[in-house]
Amino acid sequence: MTERGSVVALARGMRELVAAEAAASERSRTLTDPVVDEMWRTGLMPAFNPAPAGGLEPSFPEMIETWIEMAWQDGSFGWVGIANMPSSFAAAAYLPDDGFVEVFSAHDNRVTMGGQYFPNGQGVAVDGGYRLSGAWSFGSGTGHSQYIAAGFFPMDDGEMRWVSDGVPDMRVAVIPRDQISFNDGWHVQGLKGTGSYDYTVQDVFVPHRRTFPLFCRQPFRGGSPAARMGLMPVTAAGHASWALGVAKSMLDDVTELAATKYRMSDMAALASRPTFQKGLAHHVAAWRAARLLVLDAFTTAEAAVAAGEDLTPGLRADMRVAAVYATDTARNCAEWAHLVAGTTAIREGGRLERAFRDIYTGTQHAFISEKVAIDAAQIWLGLIDDQFGL
């Protein structure tokens, strides 16, 4: 296990480079090579992997603080952190041994992975694997990934495979980049630098060894509780942390701006206005409360799993609701910061302007939508026993 704070320090050390490359990443619509190369040089890119895949297996608090730091620096940089890092974490933990050797060991664990895990494909079961066809949108981090993840439904003789009553089998294929057809539709409002391309495959053979169950919580590798909690909690922690990080950048920037910002017809700086002071106190407090809720929900679940307990539907609901709440709170903080910053926030290319576009793009994601909160509330109310997607 890693020493507390070491992964956060790796991310913090990239501040100057990420700031310098942010505009170029937006123009390229994917992270620039210097940023990706530095993530590998520092060890940040594989840091969340199981140890056999070159990772440090950090705790949830350290993952959360690392993602907050990355998103504070730049929304696209942070988004790649919650895309590439969990993708390689999951593949390294849940691929069977022969698949791990092919994907990770054969490349000295220098594997960047991104993609879309929602099962938008169908895999026809054949001898040794699947013939996969499908189309996936918003493949975050695929602009610089050597392997692409693609969620799919296994099909047996034209019929969907079921793992239990009402729950279809869902798997993830890990596919070499040269077998993917990219349809570059990444022309968007925000998160421009994430390389989140659309892509398709048509009748591509994927061996069993390069697939794993989407909701797997039985790792082949990795001793941390996170590896026994599955991809959904890690992804939820990532979304919450990302939103908090972008919002914190805007709160910090507008706090700094307030000392020198004079609105038209005002005789005093923004910092001296009681309405600004009250708004700052309220939104900073709301941000801190949301962060503490996220830390509490994820560390509670992590401690339960570490003690050998089951990851119950209630614990999973708590984590997902915390992620939704943190996202909503972060968006409200960002909106306030943008408004009080006045015309400074609309200058194209500035941190405030870019962060505002980023947060209103990233918070459209279905993973932190109102349906997630509704599903969790139904578990709390006893209306349903479980929701497998949580």
XYZ file of C-alpha atoms in Angstrom:
390
model
C 0.000 0.000 0.000
C 1.100 3.542 -0.666
C 2.056 6.078 1.962
C -0.766 8.570 2.488
C -0.371 11.579 0.220
C 2.246 10.178 -2.134
C -0.066 9.823 -5.146
C -1.544 13.259 -4.488
C 2.000 14.620 -4.543
C 2.610 13.026 -7.948
C -0.395 14.875 -9.318
C 0.480 18.159 -7.602
C 3.912 18.076 -9.193
C 2.290 18.414 -12.620
C 0.625 21.776 -11.976
C 3.000 23.916 -14.013
C 3.037 21.598 -17.035
C -0.735 21.063 -17.079
C -1.349 24.821 -16.922
C 1.074 25.405 -19.778
C -0.494 22.690 -21.961
C -4.199 23.266 -21.213
C -4.891 25.453 -24.251
C -2.974 23.123 -26.566
C -4.942 20.126 -25.253
C -8.175 21.955 -26.052
C -7.004 22.724 -29.582
C -5.880 19.121 -30.101
C -9.083 17.816 -28.461
C -6.992 15.310 -26.522
C -4.264 15.612 -23.882
C -0.958 16.663 -25.388
C 1.961 14.237 -25.477
C 3.983 16.159 -22.854
C 1.184 15.728 -20.294
C 0.659 12.029 -21.041
C 4.419 11.403 -21.027
C 4.782 13.149 -17.668
C 1.975 11.056 -16.183
C 4.043 7.997 -17.096
C 7.382 9.486 -16.044
C 6.099 10.358 -12.576
C 4.197 7.080 -12.143
C 0.840 8.845 -11.893
C -0.778 7.054 -14.850
C -0.576 3.516 -13.375
C -0.750 4.604 -9.716
C -4.228 3.196 -9.035
C -3.395 -0.213 -10.568
C -2.879 -3.381 -8.549
C 0.768 -3.792 -7.576
C 1.448 -6.516 -10.212
C 0.496 -3.926 -12.861
C 2.852 -1.284 -11.494
C 0.365 0.415 -9.207
C 0.387 1.649 -5.623
C -3.130 0.503 -4.625
C -4.083 3.728 -2.809
C -6.996 4.013 -0.407
C -10.224 5.739 -1.391
C -9.308 8.968 0.459
C -6.066 9.185 -1.490
C -7.774 8.435 -4.796
C -10.371 11.107 -4.050
C -7.801 13.755 -3.111
C -5.692 12.900 -6.175
C -8.644 13.358 -8.517
C -9.648 16.611 -6.810
C -6.108 17.896 -7.362
C -6.059 16.848 -11.028
C -9.443 18.440 -11.775
C -8.430 21.594 -9.893
C -5.529 21.954 -12.313
C -7.653 21.486 -15.433
C -10.989 19.825 -16.102
C -9.735 17.765 -19.039
C -6.688 16.577 -17.113
C -8.909 15.568 -14.217
C -11.387 13.806 -16.500
C -8.643 11.734 -18.064
C -7.663 10.837 -14.500
C -11.125 9.420 -13.814
C -11.176 7.652 -17.204
C -7.741 6.161 -17.897
C -6.798 5.335 -14.317
C -9.949 3.356 -13.363
C -9.932 1.645 -16.771
C -6.469 0.189 -16.318
C -7.238 -0.533 -12.643
C -10.236 -2.666 -13.606
C -8.548 -4.518 -16.454
C -5.467 -5.233 -14.353
C -7.574 -6.487 -11.449
C -10.209 -8.542 -13.270
C -8.665 -9.937 -16.460
C -7.742 -13.622 -16.116
C -4.051 -14.467 -15.922
C -3.484 -15.109 -19.644
C -5.253 -11.867 -20.535
C -3.226 -9.931 -17.978
C 0.006 -11.319 -19.432
C -1.043 -10.339 -22.969
C -2.202 -6.826 -22.107
C 0.026 -5.787 -19.198
C 3.052 -8.048 -18.727
C 3.917 -8.121 -22.436
C 4.090 -4.316 -22.419
C 6.013 -3.953 -19.142
C 2.772 -2.614 -17.571
C 2.945 0.563 -19.676
C -0.672 0.376 -20.795
C -3.017 3.321 -21.158
C -6.664 2.354 -21.450
C -9.902 4.244 -21.989
C -13.329 3.693 -23.414
C -17.023 3.231 -22.736
C -18.183 0.483 -20.393
C -21.913 0.713 -21.056
C -22.888 -2.442 -23.024
C -23.539 -0.860 -26.395
C -22.182 -3.927 -28.198
C -23.168 -7.522 -28.729
C -20.679 -10.350 -28.514
C -21.715 -13.510 -30.333
C -20.260 -16.443 -28.392
C -17.872 -18.523 -30.531
C -15.127 -21.003 -29.790
C -12.541 -19.260 -27.598
C -14.316 -15.919 -27.254
C -16.763 -13.548 -28.917
C -17.377 -11.913 -32.302
C -18.001 -8.357 -31.168
C -19.929 -5.611 -32.977
C -21.154 -2.316 -31.607
C -20.909 1.456 -31.429
C -19.847 3.423 -28.374
C -19.965 7.167 -27.690
C -17.853 9.356 -25.415
C -14.913 6.997 -25.067
C -13.094 9.155 -22.533
C -9.316 9.109 -22.789
C -9.215 7.087 -25.998
C -7.235 9.762 -27.819
C -3.994 8.435 -26.320
C -4.941 4.869 -25.271
C -3.247 1.726 -26.581
C -6.194 -0.446 -25.529
C -9.880 0.424 -25.747
C -12.526 -0.908 -23.377
C -15.957 -1.719 -24.811
C -18.969 -2.966 -22.846
C -21.137 -5.646 -24.448
C -23.899 -8.214 -23.985
C -22.802 -11.815 -24.644
C -25.175 -13.587 -27.041
C -25.720 -17.361 -27.222
C -27.470 -18.555 -30.397
C -29.079 -15.152 -30.840
C -30.303 -14.956 -27.242
C -29.114 -12.665 -24.482
C -27.308 -14.405 -21.625
C -28.679 -13.921 -18.100
C -26.748 -14.185 -14.839
C -29.832 -14.063 -12.586
C -33.516 -13.211 -12.738
C -33.825 -9.893 -14.554
C -30.077 -9.293 -14.724
C -28.372 -9.790 -18.098
C -24.738 -10.783 -18.405
C -22.615 -7.719 -19.154
C -18.941 -7.908 -19.953
C -16.106 -5.613 -20.964
C -13.851 -6.327 -23.924
C -10.267 -5.020 -23.979
C -9.337 -4.364 -27.603
C -6.055 -3.229 -29.205
C -6.299 0.233 -30.707
C -5.594 -0.940 -34.253
C -8.787 -3.016 -34.245
C -10.974 0.005 -33.440
C -12.664 2.327 -35.950
C -12.765 5.834 -34.485
C -15.487 8.287 -35.496
C -14.185 11.578 -34.220
C -17.308 13.332 -33.010
C -15.581 15.063 -30.116
C -16.598 18.625 -30.956
C -18.130 19.784 -27.693
C -18.695 22.674 -25.298
C -16.306 21.607 -22.571
C -13.796 18.916 -21.639
C -12.418 19.446 -25.104
C -8.993 18.043 -24.210
C -10.149 14.585 -23.126
C -10.025 12.766 -26.486
C -13.442 11.231 -25.779
C -13.973 9.814 -29.241
C -16.851 7.743 -30.581
C -15.831 4.355 -31.945
C -17.140 1.167 -33.509
C -16.118 -2.430 -34.104
C -17.647 -4.823 -36.586
C -17.344 -8.584 -36.157
C -14.015 -8.353 -34.293
C -12.887 -11.504 -32.492
C -12.133 -10.932 -28.799
C -10.781 -13.952 -26.882
C -12.222 -14.809 -23.478
C -8.924 -13.841 -21.848
C -9.429 -10.202 -22.842
C -12.879 -9.859 -21.285
C -14.142 -9.537 -17.735
C -17.571 -9.079 -16.043
C -18.666 -5.456 -15.772
C -19.763 -5.824 -12.145
C -16.893 -8.050 -11.034
C -15.825 -7.771 -7.383
C -13.542 -10.801 -7.280
C -10.086 -9.645 -8.367
C -7.333 -11.867 -9.721
C -4.899 -9.173 -8.590
C -4.835 -6.404 -6.008
C -5.017 -6.533 -2.232
C -6.825 -3.245 -1.585
C -10.502 -3.095 -0.586
C -11.151 -1.117 -3.778
C -10.309 -4.177 -5.873
C -12.981 -6.122 -3.958
C -15.540 -3.343 -4.409
C -15.608 -3.259 -8.199
C -15.492 -0.647 -10.910
C -18.762 1.128 -9.992
C -17.598 2.571 -6.634
C -14.255 3.632 -8.098
C -16.038 5.344 -10.989
C -18.490 7.031 -8.620
C -15.649 8.336 -6.468
C -14.010 9.651 -9.618
C -17.060 11.598 -10.779
C -17.603 13.136 -7.346
C -13.949 14.084 -6.990
C -13.759 15.546 -10.480
C -16.720 17.850 -9.908
C -15.341 18.928 -6.535
C -11.948 19.657 -8.061
C -13.297 21.837 -10.874
C -15.566 23.725 -8.473
C -12.689 24.280 -6.054
C -10.601 25.786 -8.830
C -13.347 28.309 -9.513
C -13.883 29.143 -5.830
C -10.143 29.590 -5.332
C -9.766 31.701 -8.464
C -12.670 34.002 -7.639
C -11.359 34.413 -4.070
C -8.027 35.567 -5.469
C -9.741 37.761 -8.031
C -11.925 39.481 -5.436
C -9.094 41.625 -4.054
C -8.590 43.399 -7.370
C -11.969 43.037 -9.089
C -14.045 46.216 -9.426
C -17.441 45.931 -11.090
C -18.627 48.841 -13.211
C -19.914 51.723 -11.008
C -18.588 50.067 -7.826
C -16.236 52.137 -5.667
C -14.848 49.146 -3.755
C -13.299 45.832 -4.683
C -15.451 42.738 -4.859
C -13.852 41.367 -1.672
C -15.306 44.242 0.394
C -18.908 43.622 -0.642
C -20.957 41.904 2.116
C -23.041 40.024 -0.456
C -19.869 38.531 -1.924
C -18.545 37.684 1.529
C -21.785 35.920 2.470
C -21.871 34.060 -0.854
C -18.263 32.951 -0.502
C -18.826 31.667 3.018
C -21.924 29.745 1.973
C -20.419 28.121 -1.109
C -17.063 27.245 0.456
C -18.930 25.660 3.370
C -21.190 23.742 0.965
C -18.134 22.498 -0.944
C -16.409 21.362 2.248
C -19.560 19.575 3.412
C -19.905 17.757 0.095
C -16.278 16.647 0.224
C -16.728 15.305 3.748
C -19.864 13.414 2.700
C -17.959 11.764 -0.140
C -15.071 10.813 2.120
C -17.462 9.439 4.747
C -19.504 7.315 2.321
C -16.519 5.795 0.569
C -14.361 5.212 3.649
C -17.292 3.583 5.462
C -17.790 1.131 2.603
C -14.045 0.609 2.265
C -13.708 -0.203 5.965
C -16.579 -2.685 5.807
C -15.006 -4.552 2.895
C -11.582 -4.448 4.557
C -13.159 -6.119 7.588
C -14.504 -8.933 5.421
C -18.090 -7.707 5.288
C -20.267 -7.687 2.176
C -20.597 -4.578 0.031
C -24.306 -4.289 0.693
C -26.852 -2.523 -1.528
C -27.153 0.089 1.227
C -23.441 0.879 1.169
C -23.439 1.063 -2.615
C -26.466 3.369 -2.540
C -24.744 5.621 -0.004
C -21.676 5.998 -2.227
C -23.673 6.738 -5.360
C -25.888 9.311 -3.624
C -22.806 11.015 -2.210
C -21.416 11.281 -5.746
C -24.661 12.767 -7.079
C -24.913 15.226 -4.192
C -21.287 16.329 -4.527
C -21.780 16.856 -8.254
C -24.904 18.969 -7.738
C -23.205 21.009 -5.011
C -20.092 21.533 -7.118
C -22.174 22.746 -10.057
C -23.965 25.253 -7.806
C -20.625 26.518 -6.484
C -19.285 26.879 -10.012
C -22.362 28.801 -11.138
C -22.014 31.244 -8.255
C -18.282 31.756 -8.876
C -18.886 32.382 -12.569
C -21.604 34.920 -11.840
C -19.716 36.958 -9.234
C -16.558 37.008 -11.373
C -18.419 39.093 -13.934
C -16.810 39.637 -17.309
C -13.531 38.102 -16.125
C -15.240 34.706 -16.312
C -16.207 35.074 -19.972
C -12.722 35.726 -21.332
C -12.008 32.849 -23.698
C -9.069 30.727 -22.580
C -9.087 31.798 -18.950
C -9.273 29.230 -16.128
C -12.693 30.412 -14.961
C -14.146 30.300 -18.446
C -12.729 26.864 -19.229
C -13.743 25.416 -15.852
C -17.304 26.680 -16.277
C -17.605 24.996 -19.671
C -16.031 21.845 -18.280
C -18.322 21.479 -15.289
C -21.460 21.962 -17.344
C -20.218 19.287 -19.714
C -18.998 16.744 -17.167
C -22.105 16.970 -15.001
C -24.306 15.835 -17.898
C -22.974 12.313 -17.428
C -25.596 9.615 -16.787
C -23.497 8.123 -13.991
C -24.430 10.955 -11.645
C -27.963 11.604 -12.953
C -31.172 11.920 -10.944
C -32.059 8.297 -11.798
C -29.120 7.179 -9.653
C -30.485 9.112 -6.676
C -33.953 7.659 -7.251
C -32.607 4.095 -7.400
C -30.690 4.646 -4.162
C -33.701 6.182 -2.410
C -35.821 3.174 -3.369
C -33.281 0.937 -1.604
C -33.361 3.145 1.493
C -37.181 3.053 1.448
C -37.268 -0.718 1.116
C -39.158 -0.502 -2.181
C -36.492 -2.627 -3.875
C -33.859 -4.952 -2.471
C -31.110 -3.960 -4.890
C -30.299 -2.224 -8.165
C -27.471 -4.042 -9.906
C -26.302 -0.912 -11.718
C -25.373 0.908 -8.506
